[in-house]
Coordinates of C-alpha atoms in Angstrom, one line a residue:
M1 CA 7.2 29.6 43.6
Q2 CA 5.4 29.0 40.2
R3 CA 2.0 30.9 41.3
V4 CA 4.9 34.0 42.2
L5 CA 5.8 33.4 39.0
I6 CA 2.8 33.7 37.3
V7 CA 1.8 36.9 39.0
I8 CA 5.5 38.4 38.7
A9 CA 4.7 38.0 35.0
G10 CA 1.5 38.8 34.4
A11 CA 0.4 41.7 36.8
F12 CA -0.4 43.9 34.1
L13 CA -3.7 41.7 32.8
F14 CA -4.6 41.0 36.3
L15 CA -8.2 42.8 35.6
A16 CA -8.4 40.2 32.6
C17 CA -6.7 37.0 34.1
G18 CA -7.5 34.8 36.5
P19 CA -7.6 34.7 40.4
G20 CA -4.6 35.7 42.7
Q21 CA -5.6 35.1 46.3
G22 CA -2.3 34.7 48.3
A23 CA 0.6 36.1 45.9
R24 CA 3.2 38.0 47.0
L25 CA 5.8 40.5 45.1
P26 CA 9.2 40.7 47.0
L27 CA 9.0 44.4 46.7
S28 CA 12.2 45.3 47.9
V29 CA 11.4 49.6 47.2
P30 CA 7.9 49.3 46.5
G31 CA 7.5 53.5 46.5
V32 CA 10.1 53.6 43.5
D33 CA 9.1 54.8 40.0
A34 CA 10.7 52.8 37.0
P35 CA 13.5 54.5 35.3
Y36 CA 12.3 55.5 31.8
Q37 CA 14.1 52.2 29.2
L38 CA 14.1 53.5 25.8
A39 CA 13.8 50.1 25.0
L40 CA 10.1 49.9 25.9
D41 CA 8.4 50.1 23.2
D42 CA 6.0 52.3 25.9
D43 CA 8.8 54.1 27.2
L44 CA 10.0 55.0 24.0
D45 CA 6.5 56.6 22.9
A46 CA 6.4 58.4 26.0
Q47 CA 9.8 59.9 25.3
R48 CA 9.5 60.7 22.4
E49 CA 6.3 62.1 23.2
F50 CA 7.8 64.5 25.3
F51 CA 10.6 65.2 23.5
S52 CA 8.9 67.4 21.1
S53 CA 7.4 70.0 24.2
L54 CA 10.8 70.9 24.9
L55 CA 10.7 73.5 21.7
E56 CA 13.3 75.7 23.1
P57 CA 17.5 75.0 22.1
S58 CA 18.5 73.4 25.7
D59 CA 20.9 70.8 26.6
K60 CA 17.9 68.8 28.1
R61 CA 16.8 68.8 24.4
S62 CA 20.0 67.9 23.3
Q63 CA 20.6 64.9 25.4
L64 CA 17.4 63.4 25.0
R65 CA 17.5 63.5 21.0
M66 CA 20.9 62.2 21.8
A67 CA 19.5 59.4 23.6
L68 CA 16.7 58.8 21.4
A69 CA 18.4 58.6 18.4
K70 CA 21.1 56.1 19.6
E71 CA 18.1 54.0 20.3
Y72 CA 16.3 54.4 16.8
V73 CA 19.9 53.2 15.5
R74 CA 19.8 50.7 17.4
R75 CA 16.4 49.1 16.6
L76 CA 17.3 50.0 13.3
D77 CA 20.6 47.7 13.1
L78 CA 18.3 44.9 14.6
A79 CA 15.7 45.2 12.0
L80 CA 18.3 45.1 9.1
S81 CA 20.0 42.3 10.0
E82 CA 16.6 40.8 10.4
Q83 CA 15.4 41.3 6.8
Q84 CA 12.8 43.4 8.8
A85 CA 13.4 46.4 5.6
D86 CA 9.7 47.7 5.9
A87 CA 10.0 48.0 9.4
A88 CA 14.0 49.7 9.5
F89 CA 12.3 52.4 7.1
D90 CA 9.7 53.5 9.1
L91 CA 12.6 54.0 11.8
F92 CA 15.3 55.8 9.8
G93 CA 11.5 58.1 9.4
E94 CA 11.5 58.4 13.5
L95 CA 15.0 59.3 13.6
L96 CA 15.2 61.6 11.3
T97 CA 11.7 63.7 12.5
L98 CA 13.4 64.5 15.6
W99 CA 15.2 67.8 14.3
S100 CA 13.2 70.3 12.9
P101 CA 13.3 71.5 9.1
E102 CA 15.5 74.7 10.5
E103 CA 17.8 72.1 12.5
L104 CA 18.4 69.8 9.9
A105 CA 19.9 72.6 7.3
T106 CA 23.2 72.7 9.2
A107 CA 22.9 69.2 11.6
D108 CA 25.4 67.1 11.8
L109 CA 24.1 63.3 10.2
S110 CA 27.4 61.6 9.8
P111 CA 26.2 59.4 12.3
F112 CA 23.7 58.0 10.5
R113 CA 25.9 57.0 6.9
A114 CA 25.7 53.7 7.3
Q115 CA 22.2 53.6 7.7
A116 CA 21.3 55.8 4.8
E117 CA 23.5 53.9 2.8
A118 CA 22.2 50.7 3.9
L119 CA 18.2 51.7 3.0
S120 CA 19.4 53.1 -0.3
K121 CA 20.7 50.1 -1.1
R122 CA 17.8 47.2 0.2
F123 CA 15.0 49.7 -1.0
A124 CA 17.1 50.6 -4.8
K125 CA 17.1 46.5 -5.3
S126 CA 14.1 45.6 -4.3
G127 CA 12.1 48.3 -6.0
G128 CA 11.1 50.9 -3.7
D129 CA 11.4 53.9 -5.2
I130 CA 10.5 56.5 -2.1
E131 CA 12.0 54.3 0.8
A132 CA 15.7 55.0 -1.7
S133 CA 14.9 58.1 -2.3
T134 CA 14.5 59.2 1.3
A135 CA 17.8 57.8 2.2
L136 CA 19.5 59.0 -0.8
V137 CA 17.9 62.8 0.0
A138 CA 19.2 61.9 3.5
L139 CA 23.0 61.3 1.8
A140 CA 22.9 64.3 0.8
L141 CA 22.7 66.1 4.0
I142 CA 24.7 63.7 5.3
D143 CA 27.5 63.9 2.7
R144 CA 26.6 67.5 1.9
P145 CA 29.9 67.5 -0.4
H146 CA 28.7 65.0 -3.2
A147 CA 25.1 66.1 -2.3
S148 CA 24.9 66.3 -6.5
A149 CA 25.5 62.8 -7.2
Y150 CA 22.5 61.1 -4.7
L151 CA 20.1 63.7 -5.9
D152 CA 21.1 62.8 -9.4
R153 CA 20.5 59.1 -8.8
V154 CA 16.8 60.4 -7.1
E155 CA 15.8 62.5 -10.4
E156 CA 16.5 58.6 -12.2
I157 CA 14.1 57.2 -10.2
F158 CA 12.3 59.8 -11.0
A159 CA 12.5 59.4 -14.8
Y160 CA 11.8 55.6 -14.7
G161 CA 8.7 56.2 -12.5
D162 CA 7.6 58.7 -15.0
E163 CA 8.6 56.2 -17.8
L164 CA 6.4 53.5 -16.3
S165 CA 3.2 56.1 -15.9
V166 CA 3.1 57.2 -19.8
S167 CA 3.7 54.0 -20.7
S168 CA 0.3 53.5 -18.2
F169 CA -1.7 57.3 -18.9
G170 CA 0.3 58.0 -22.2
S171 CA 1.7 62.2 -21.4
G172 CA -0.6 62.7 -18.9
G173 CA 1.0 60.3 -16.4
M174 CA 4.2 62.6 -16.2
R175 CA 5.0 63.8 -13.0
A176 CA 2.1 61.5 -10.6
R177 CA 4.8 58.7 -9.3
P178 CA 7.8 61.8 -8.6
I179 CA 5.1 64.1 -6.7
E180 CA 4.0 60.8 -4.4
I181 CA 7.4 60.2 -3.4
L182 CA 8.3 63.1 -2.6
E183 CA 5.4 63.8 -0.5
T184 CA 6.8 61.1 1.8
V185 CA 10.3 62.6 1.0
V186 CA 9.7 66.0 2.8
A187 CA 7.8 64.8 5.1
I188 CA 10.6 62.7 6.5
V189 CA 13.3 65.5 5.4
P190 CA 12.1 68.4 4.6
S191 CA 15.2 69.7 2.9
R192 CA 15.3 72.4 0.9
W193 CA 16.0 70.6 -2.7
A194 CA 13.6 68.4 -1.5
V195 CA 10.9 71.4 -1.2
D196 CA 11.7 73.2 -3.8
R197 CA 11.5 69.7 -5.8
L198 CA 8.2 69.0 -5.2
V199 CA 6.7 73.0 -5.1
S200 CA 7.8 72.8 -8.6
L201 CA 6.3 69.9 -9.6
Y202 CA 2.6 70.8 -8.4
R203 CA 2.8 73.8 -10.2
D204 CA 4.2 72.2 -13.7
R205 CA 1.2 69.2 -13.0
Q206 CA -1.3 72.4 -12.5
A207 CA -0.2 74.0 -15.7
A208 CA 0.3 70.6 -17.9
I209 CA -3.3 69.3 -16.4
S210 CA -5.5 72.9 -16.4
S211 CA -3.7 73.6 -20.7
S212 CA -5.5 69.7 -21.2
F213 CA -8.7 70.5 -19.5
R214 CA -9.3 73.8 -22.0
R215 CA -7.9 71.9 -25.3
K216 CA -9.7 68.8 -24.4
G217 CA -12.4 68.8 -21.7
A218 CA -12.4 66.8 -18.2
D219 CA -9.7 63.9 -18.7
M220 CA -10.8 61.4 -15.8
D221 CA -8.0 58.7 -16.9
L222 CA -5.8 62.0 -16.0
L223 CA -7.6 62.1 -12.2
R224 CA -6.8 58.5 -11.1
V225 CA -3.5 58.9 -12.5
H226 CA -2.7 62.2 -10.2
G227 CA -5.6 61.2 -7.4
A228 CA -7.3 64.5 -5.4
G229 CA -4.1 66.4 -5.5
V230 CA -4.8 67.9 -8.8
L231 CA -7.9 70.0 -7.0
N232 CA -5.7 70.9 -4.0
T233 CA -2.3 72.7 -6.1
T234 CA -2.2 75.2 -4.3
R235 CA -3.2 74.0 -0.8
N236 CA -0.8 71.5 -1.7
I237 CA 2.8 74.5 -2.1
V238 CA 1.1 76.3 1.5
Q239 CA 1.2 73.0 2.9
I240 CA 4.4 71.9 1.7
L241 CA 6.0 75.5 2.5
I242 CA 4.5 75.0 5.6
Q243 CA 5.9 71.7 6.6
G244 CA 9.9 73.1 5.3
G245 CA 9.5 75.9 7.8
R246 CA 9.1 78.4 5.0
I247 CA 5.3 79.8 5.0
N248 CA 6.7 83.1 4.1
E249 CA 7.6 82.2 0.3
A250 CA 4.4 81.0 -0.1
P251 CA 3.0 83.5 -2.2
A252 CA 5.5 83.7 -4.9
A253 CA 4.9 80.2 -4.9
I254 CA 1.5 79.9 -5.7
A255 CA 1.0 83.5 -7.7
E256 CA 1.0 81.5 -11.0
V257 CA -1.3 78.7 -9.9
T258 CA -4.4 79.8 -12.3
G259 CA -7.8 78.0 -12.2
I260 CA -8.1 73.9 -11.3
G261 CA -6.5 73.0 -7.9
D262 CA -6.1 77.0 -6.6
D263 CA -8.3 77.8 -3.7
A264 CA -8.9 81.3 -3.3
T265 CA -10.1 81.3 0.5
L266 CA -6.8 79.8 1.3
R267 CA -4.8 82.7 -0.8
S268 CA -7.3 85.2 0.8
Y269 CA -6.5 84.0 4.6
L270 CA -2.5 83.5 3.7
S271 CA -2.2 86.9 3.0
A272 CA -3.5 88.3 5.8
A273 CA -2.3 86.0 8.0
L274 CA 1.3 87.4 6.9
A275 CA 0.5 90.9 6.9
S276 CA -0.4 90.2 11.0
Q277 CA 1.4 89.9 13.9
Q278 CA -1.9 88.7 16.2
A279 CA -2.7 85.3 16.8
P280 CA -6.5 85.4 15.6
A281 CA -5.2 86.0 11.7
W282 CA -3.1 83.0 12.1
I283 CA -5.7 80.5 13.8
L284 CA -8.3 81.2 10.8
L285 CA -5.3 80.2 8.6
A286 CA -4.9 77.5 10.2
S287 CA -8.9 76.0 10.4
L288 CA -8.4 75.3 7.1
F289 CA -5.7 72.6 7.8
R290 CA -8.4 70.0 10.3
D291 CA -8.4 67.1 8.3
G292 CA -5.7 64.2 8.9
E293 CA -2.7 64.1 10.8
S294 CA -1.0 65.8 8.4
S295 CA -3.1 68.2 7.4
Q296 CA -3.1 68.5 11.8
Q297 CA 0.8 68.9 11.8
T298 CA 0.3 72.3 9.9
A299 CA -2.5 73.6 11.9
L300 CA -0.1 73.4 14.5
S301 CA 2.9 75.0 13.0
L302 CA 0.4 77.4 12.2
C303 CA -0.3 78.3 16.0
Q304 CA 3.3 77.5 16.6
E305 CA 3.4 80.7 14.5
A306 CA 1.1 82.7 16.0
I307 CA 3.0 82.6 19.4
R308 CA 5.6 83.8 18.0
R309 CA 4.0 86.6 16.8
D310 CA 1.6 87.6 18.8
P311 CA 2.9 86.0 22.2
R312 CA 0.5 87.4 24.5
E313 CA -2.3 86.1 23.5
A314 CA -3.9 82.8 25.1
L315 CA -5.7 82.1 21.9
G316 CA -2.9 81.3 20.4
Y317 CA -1.5 79.3 22.9
I318 CA -5.2 77.5 23.3
A319 CA -5.3 76.3 20.0
A320 CA -1.9 74.9 20.1
G321 CA -2.7 72.8 22.7
D322 CA -6.7 72.0 21.2
T323 CA -4.1 70.3 18.2
A324 CA -1.8 69.0 19.7
A325 CA -4.6 67.4 21.5
Q326 CA -5.9 66.1 18.9
L327 CA -2.6 64.9 18.0
G328 CA -2.0 62.7 21.1
N329 CA 0.8 64.8 22.3
I330 CA -0.2 65.1 25.7
S331 CA 2.8 66.8 26.9
L332 CA 2.5 69.3 24.3
A333 CA -1.3 69.7 24.6
I334 CA -0.6 70.6 28.6
R335 CA 2.6 73.1 27.7
Y336 CA -0.2 75.5 25.8
L337 CA -3.3 75.1 27.4
E338 CA -0.9 75.7 30.9
S339 CA 0.6 79.5 29.2
G340 CA -2.7 80.2 27.1
L341 CA -5.0 79.4 30.7
R342 CA -2.6 82.0 32.7
I343 CA -2.9 84.5 30.2
D344 CA -6.4 84.2 30.5
P345 CA -8.1 81.6 32.4
S346 CA -12.0 82.6 31.9
Q347 CA -11.4 79.9 28.8
Q348 CA -13.7 77.8 29.8
D349 CA -13.0 75.2 27.0
A350 CA -9.8 75.7 26.7
S351 CA -10.3 73.9 31.0
A352 CA -12.3 71.2 30.1
T353 CA -9.6 70.0 28.1
L354 CA -6.8 70.8 29.7
A355 CA -8.8 68.8 32.8
S356 CA -9.0 65.3 30.2
M357 CA -5.2 65.6 29.2
Y358 CA -4.5 66.3 32.9
E359 CA -5.9 62.9 34.0
A360 CA -4.3 61.4 30.5
Q361 CA -1.3 62.2 31.8
V362 CA -2.1 60.0 35.1
S363 CA -3.3 57.5 33.1
Q364 CA -0.2 57.1 31.5
L365 CA 1.8 57.3 34.1
A366 CA 0.1 55.2 36.3
Y367 CA -0.2 52.8 33.7
S368 CA 3.3 52.2 33.3
D369 CA 4.8 51.4 36.9
R370 CA 5.4 55.4 38.2
P371 CA 2.6 55.8 40.5
N372 CA 4.6 58.7 42.3
A373 CA 4.7 60.6 39.5
A374 CA 1.3 59.4 38.6
L375 CA 0.5 61.0 42.0
K376 CA 2.2 64.0 41.4
Q377 CA 0.1 64.8 38.5
L378 CA -2.5 64.4 40.0
R379 CA -2.4 67.0 42.6
V380 CA -1.6 69.3 40.2
F381 CA -5.3 68.4 38.8
E382 CA -7.4 68.5 41.8
E383 CA -5.1 71.6 42.6
F384 CA -6.5 73.0 39.2
H385 CA -9.6 71.1 39.2
A386 CA -11.0 73.1 42.1
A387 CA -9.6 76.3 41.4
A388 CA -11.1 76.7 37.7
S389 CA -14.8 75.0 38.6
Q390 CA -14.5 78.3 41.6
R391 CA -13.6 80.2 38.2
L392 CA -16.4 79.1 35.7
G393 CA -18.4 79.0 38.3
K394 CA -19.5 75.2 37.7
P395 CA -17.8 72.2 38.5
L396 CA -15.0 71.2 35.5
I397 CA -15.2 68.2 33.2
P398 CA -13.8 65.5 33.8
D399 CA -14.3 65.3 37.1
L400 CA -12.1 64.1 40.2
A401 CA -14.1 61.0 39.8
S402 CA -12.9 59.8 36.9
A403 CA -9.1 60.8 37.5
Y404 CA -9.8 59.0 40.3
G405 CA -11.1 55.9 39.1
V406 CA -8.0 56.6 36.6
M407 CA -5.1 56.6 39.7
G408 CA -7.6 53.5 40.7
R409 CA -7.2 51.2 37.5
G410 CA -3.6 52.1 36.6
L411 CA -2.7 51.4 41.2
V412 CA -5.0 47.6 39.8
S413 CA -2.2 46.8 37.3
L414 CA 0.6 47.3 39.5
G415 CA -0.9 45.1 41.7
D416 CA -1.0 47.8 45.1
L417 CA -4.6 46.7 45.5
G418 CA -5.5 48.6 49.0
A419 CA -4.4 52.1 47.2
A420 CA -6.3 51.5 44.0
R421 CA -9.7 50.2 46.0
R422 CA -9.0 53.2 48.0
Y423 CA -8.9 55.5 45.1
L424 CA -11.8 53.5 43.5
Q425 CA -14.0 54.4 46.0
R426 CA -13.1 58.2 46.1
S427 CA -14.5 58.0 42.5
L428 CA -17.7 56.8 43.3
K429 CA -18.4 59.3 46.8
L430 CA -18.1 61.9 44.0
R431 CA -20.1 59.9 41.7
P432 CA -21.9 56.7 40.7
N433 CA -19.8 55.7 37.4
L434 CA -19.2 52.8 35.4
R435 CA -15.9 51.8 35.6
A436 CA -15.1 52.0 39.1
L437 CA -17.5 50.1 40.0
E438 CA -16.4 47.1 37.5
N439 CA -13.4 47.6 39.1
L440 CA -14.4 47.1 42.3
G441 CA -15.9 44.2 41.3
T442 CA -13.2 42.4 39.0
I443 CA -10.7 42.8 41.8
E444 CA -13.2 40.6 44.3
L445 CA -14.3 38.3 41.5
R446 CA -10.6 37.4 41.4
Q447 CA -10.0 37.2 45.4
G448 CA -13.1 35.3 45.2
H449 CA -15.4 37.0 46.8
F450 CA -18.5 36.3 44.8
A451 CA -20.8 38.6 47.0
A452 CA -19.0 41.2 47.1
A453 CA -18.3 41.1 43.4
S454 CA -21.9 40.8 42.6
S455 CA -22.9 43.8 44.7
H456 CA -20.6 46.1 42.7
Y457 CA -21.9 44.9 39.4
A458 CA -25.2 44.7 40.0
Q459 CA -25.0 48.6 41.0
A460 CA -22.8 49.5 37.8
L461 CA -26.0 47.3 35.5
A462 CA -28.3 50.2 37.5
L463 CA -26.5 53.1 36.5
P464 CA -27.9 55.0 33.0
V465 CA -25.7 54.9 30.2
Q466 CA -25.0 57.8 28.5
D467 CA -23.1 56.7 25.3
L468 CA -21.0 53.6 23.3
D469 CA -18.6 53.5 25.8
D470 CA -20.6 53.3 29.2
T471 CA -22.3 50.0 26.5
F472 CA -20.0 48.1 25.7
D473 CA -18.7 49.1 29.2
R474 CA -21.9 47.6 30.8
I475 CA -22.2 44.9 28.0
K476 CA -18.4 43.5 29.4
I477 CA -20.0 44.1 33.0
Q478 CA -23.2 41.1 32.2
R479 CA -20.3 38.8 31.3
L480 CA -18.3 39.6 34.7
A481 CA -21.7 39.9 36.7
A482 CA -22.2 36.0 35.4
E483 CA -18.2 34.7 36.2
A484 CA -19.3 35.7 40.0
A485 CA -22.3 34.0 40.0
A486 CA -21.4 30.9 38.3
G487 CA -18.5 31.3 41.1
A488 CA -21.2 31.4 44.2
G489 CA -22.4 28.1 42.5
L490 CA -25.9 29.9 40.6
D491 CA -25.3 28.2 37.3
T492 CA -29.1 29.4 36.8
E493 CA -28.2 33.0 37.1
A494 CA -24.6 32.6 35.4
S495 CA -26.0 31.5 32.5
A496 CA -28.8 34.1 32.0
L497 CA -26.6 36.5 32.3
F498 CA -24.2 35.0 29.9
R499 CA -27.2 35.2 27.3
E500 CA -27.8 38.1 28.3
A501 CA -24.7 39.2 27.3
L502 CA -24.4 37.5 24.4
A503 CA -28.1 39.3 23.3
S504 CA -26.8 42.3 24.0
W505 CA -23.7 42.4 21.4
R506 CA -25.8 41.0 19.0
Q507 CA -28.1 44.0 19.1
L508 CA -25.3 46.5 19.4
L509 CA -23.7 45.0 16.4
A510 CA -26.9 45.3 14.7
D511 CA -27.6 49.2 15.8
H512 CA -23.6 50.5 15.7
E513 CA -21.4 50.4 12.8
L514 CA -17.7 49.5 14.8
G515 CA -14.5 49.7 13.7
S516 CA -12.0 47.5 13.5
A517 CA -10.6 48.2 17.4
G518 CA -14.3 47.9 18.7
L519 CA -15.3 44.4 16.3
A520 CA -12.2 43.4 18.2
E521 CA -13.2 44.2 21.6
A522 CA -16.4 42.9 21.2
F523 CA -16.0 39.9 19.1
I524 CA -13.7 39.0 22.4
E525 CA -16.8 39.4 24.4
I526 CA -19.0 37.4 22.4
G527 CA -16.5 34.9 21.9
K528 CA -15.8 34.3 26.1
S529 CA -19.7 34.6 27.2
H530 CA -20.1 31.3 24.2
F531 CA -16.5 29.9 26.2
Q532 CA -18.4 30.1 29.4
L533 CA -21.5 28.8 28.3
G534 CA -20.2 26.1 27.3
N535 CA -19.9 26.9 23.3
R536 CA -15.7 25.7 22.8
D537 CA -16.3 25.9 19.2
E538 CA -18.2 29.3 18.6
A539 CA -16.2 30.9 21.5
L540 CA -13.0 30.1 19.3
K541 CA -14.3 31.2 16.1
Y542 CA -15.1 34.5 17.6
F543 CA -11.6 34.7 19.4
F544 CA -10.0 34.0 15.9
R545 CA -11.6 37.1 14.5
A546 CA -11.5 38.8 16.6
L547 CA -7.4 38.7 16.4
E548 CA -7.5 39.9 12.2
K549 CA -9.3 42.5 13.5
S550 CA -6.8 43.4 16.5
T551 CA -4.2 45.6 14.4
G552 CA -2.5 48.1 16.9
D553 CA -4.1 46.3 19.7
H554 CA -0.7 44.1 20.6
A555 CA -2.7 43.3 24.3
N556 CA -5.2 40.9 22.5
H557 CA -3.5 37.9 22.8
P558 CA -1.6 38.1 26.3
D559 CA -5.7 38.8 27.2
L560 CA -6.7 35.3 25.5
V561 CA -4.0 33.0 25.6
C562 CA -4.7 34.3 30.0
F563 CA -8.1 33.6 29.9
L564 CA -8.4 30.4 28.5
L565 CA -5.3 29.1 30.5
V566 CA -7.2 30.3 33.7
R567 CA -9.7 28.1 32.5
G568 CA -7.3 24.8 32.0
D569 CA -7.5 25.3 28.3
S570 CA -3.9 25.2 27.8
E571 CA -3.9 23.9 23.9
D572 CA -6.4 26.8 22.7
A573 CA -4.0 29.3 25.1
Y574 CA -1.6 27.2 23.1
D575 CA -2.5 28.1 18.9
I576 CA -3.4 31.4 20.2
Y577 CA 0.1 31.9 21.8
L578 CA 2.2 31.1 18.3
D579 CA -0.4 33.1 16.3
A580 CA 0.8 35.9 18.1
M581 CA 4.5 34.7 17.7
G582 CA 4.1 35.1 13.7
N583 CA 2.7 37.8 14.0
D584 CA 5.1 41.2 14.0
E585 CA 3.2 43.5 15.3
V586 CA 2.8 41.7 18.9
G587 CA 6.6 43.1 20.8
E588 CA 8.8 40.8 22.7
Y589 CA 7.5 42.3 25.7
Y590 CA 4.3 39.9 24.9
K591 CA 5.9 37.3 23.7
I592 CA 7.9 36.5 26.9
Y593 CA 4.9 36.8 29.2
M594 CA 2.7 35.1 27.4
S595 CA 5.8 32.1 26.9
I596 CA 6.2 32.5 30.8
W597 CA 2.2 31.8 31.5
L598 CA 2.7 28.8 29.2
L599 CA 5.8 27.4 30.7
A600 CA 4.7 27.9 33.7
E601 CA 1.5 25.6 33.2
A602 CA 3.1 22.9 32.0
K603 CA 5.1 23.0 36.0
R604 CA 2.6 23.3 37.2
N605 CA 0.6 20.4 35.1
G606 CA 4.2 18.4 35.3
M607 CA 4.5 18.1 32.1
Q608 CA 7.6 18.7 30.2
A609 CA 8.2 22.5 28.7
D610 CA 6.9 23.1 24.9
H611 CA 10.9 23.5 23.4
F612 CA 9.4 26.7 20.6
V613 CA 8.5 27.7 24.5
T614 CA 11.9 27.3 26.1
E615 CA 13.8 27.9 22.9
Y616 CA 12.2 30.8 22.3
L617 CA 12.8 32.1 26.1
R618 CA 16.5 31.0 26.0
H619 CA 17.3 32.9 23.3
R620 CA 16.0 37.1 24.9
D621 CA 18.9 38.8 25.0
G622 CA 18.7 42.4 26.8
E623 CA 19.1 43.4 29.9
L624 CA 15.0 44.4 30.8
W625 CA 12.9 43.0 33.5
P626 CA 11.1 40.9 31.3
Q627 CA 14.2 39.7 29.5
R628 CA 15.8 38.5 32.8
L629 CA 12.6 37.2 33.6
A630 CA 12.7 35.3 30.6
H631 CA 16.7 34.0 31.6
Y632 CA 15.4 33.1 35.3
A633 CA 12.1 31.4 34.1
I634 CA 14.3 29.1 32.5
A635 CA 17.0 28.1 34.8
Q636 CA 20.0 30.8 33.3
S637 CA 19.5 32.8 36.4
S638 CA 18.8 32.6 40.3
R639 CA 16.4 33.6 42.1
S640 CA 18.5 35.6 44.8
E641 CA 19.7 37.6 40.9
L642 CA 16.0 38.1 39.5
E643 CA 15.1 39.9 42.9
A644 CA 18.4 41.9 43.3
L645 CA 16.3 43.5 40.2
L646 CA 13.2 44.0 41.9
T647 CA 13.1 47.3 42.5
T648 CA 9.3 48.7 41.5
R649 CA 6.2 47.3 41.4

């Protein structure tokens, strides 16, 4: 029974963890895709992304917005009750940005009054001027008859911010803090008052600093307190008006901006765009807004304006699709790129971008327990790839080998190893590639077929590497090949391969400056090789260094807990588990599964379950699968009750 429990809990980490031979999931309806449950983080993100692709008013858009809003409010209330004010504010931002600036002007936001009032009070008490101001501006929209009272309180916050700046920097510090506050407010609540107030502050600051520079010359203290924004006044005003859905007002708003902070190129492009009904002029204006997420959102808005003005021109759709892809919005990118290519199928770069978006969507669906939807999207990709390759006169990249590999890896995560093998082998028939060989090898390795695993790994290591990602994969395969050799009893060969992997990592770290995610991955791999060479202390040092770098990658804790547990090191697994339990960025989903693994390991060894582990599982509330599994693990529900819920992979 413990084996079934471990496999149910750990199927999503099959490749990272240990043996699963002989285990079977008692699936009653294996062909049913999982429904979207917004209480799950990934499902909430996926549905929010889909919502953003529903551009026109419709019942579907309204219904989904209400469902998303309900979930954000639930989470927001929970965060407030648990004194997690920063998390609550982030959720408040997600909630309010469900409405466009135009929709906000008339939206009924009264259902969210209690949350806005709670945030206003909480942050006013703690000194969070940005958060309190945002809540107050929202309340001015929620309670329109008393809007002026809320906005007067915002002005009081501004006045206090000015007092602090002036006390530190003199009169030149005026407006610095109110501008900083309003830049966040407008990103969340782009009300007419907030946009107008910020535009006014931008202009007044620019005039004051220009006057100061004319009289006294450049003042570095002024630049320090106000930041680079003083050099971009025209750009900032135009961008804020675009965020507020009011670009037609931009020429008048920047008319009096001269000298420092002006931008002649932007003025020229803006004038040309507003005078034109053709997409190229708007795309040229959008090209000035490409650096950073906020600017890319501005560029997307300008591309959407190009589509509204010139709906029969492919370039507007393609530019919007490219920008949405850069923002990571797969659904919106697919919608725009498909529209653009229907108008002009000859666009080669757009075809390649759409292919990569199809592949990303296949991956997203397969990894989220929706294999039927993933297969449907794969069929769309196959048809598109064949037509585009014929039309362009050469095979489209990314190719189907890549897509089949993605589908195969997704099926591995669902435990459907037979189908996974078939897709991975189809990938290899089209093109030998590292990732398909790695996954086929690891399936064999985890099932104890060491010779077959070694064969796949040897083929992978013989392939040339194309880029840094390939180099990462190749070094990981060196360690996996060492595991296969060790499993086959070839200890000398295994030791040599582990040391070869460590040498490769040292060389890679010397040759490349990696970001946090890359360093975390490298440190985990280095630690795993050290552990399997018997260097336990060195391994743990690298594991904890990896976790320090793991901001945003919440799967690293369960990966390491799993790695250590299946190698008999429950003590160190528990230490990493405790590190995860104290980390607010690691979600309940992973915490439940790690708790279940530790509970199962204790039972397997005939030991008493840890009190902290059982108490954590005992207090999981909700009807989601991980929560119900938690109840079953500590005998709060029966096996028959649990099996009745097994309707998807």
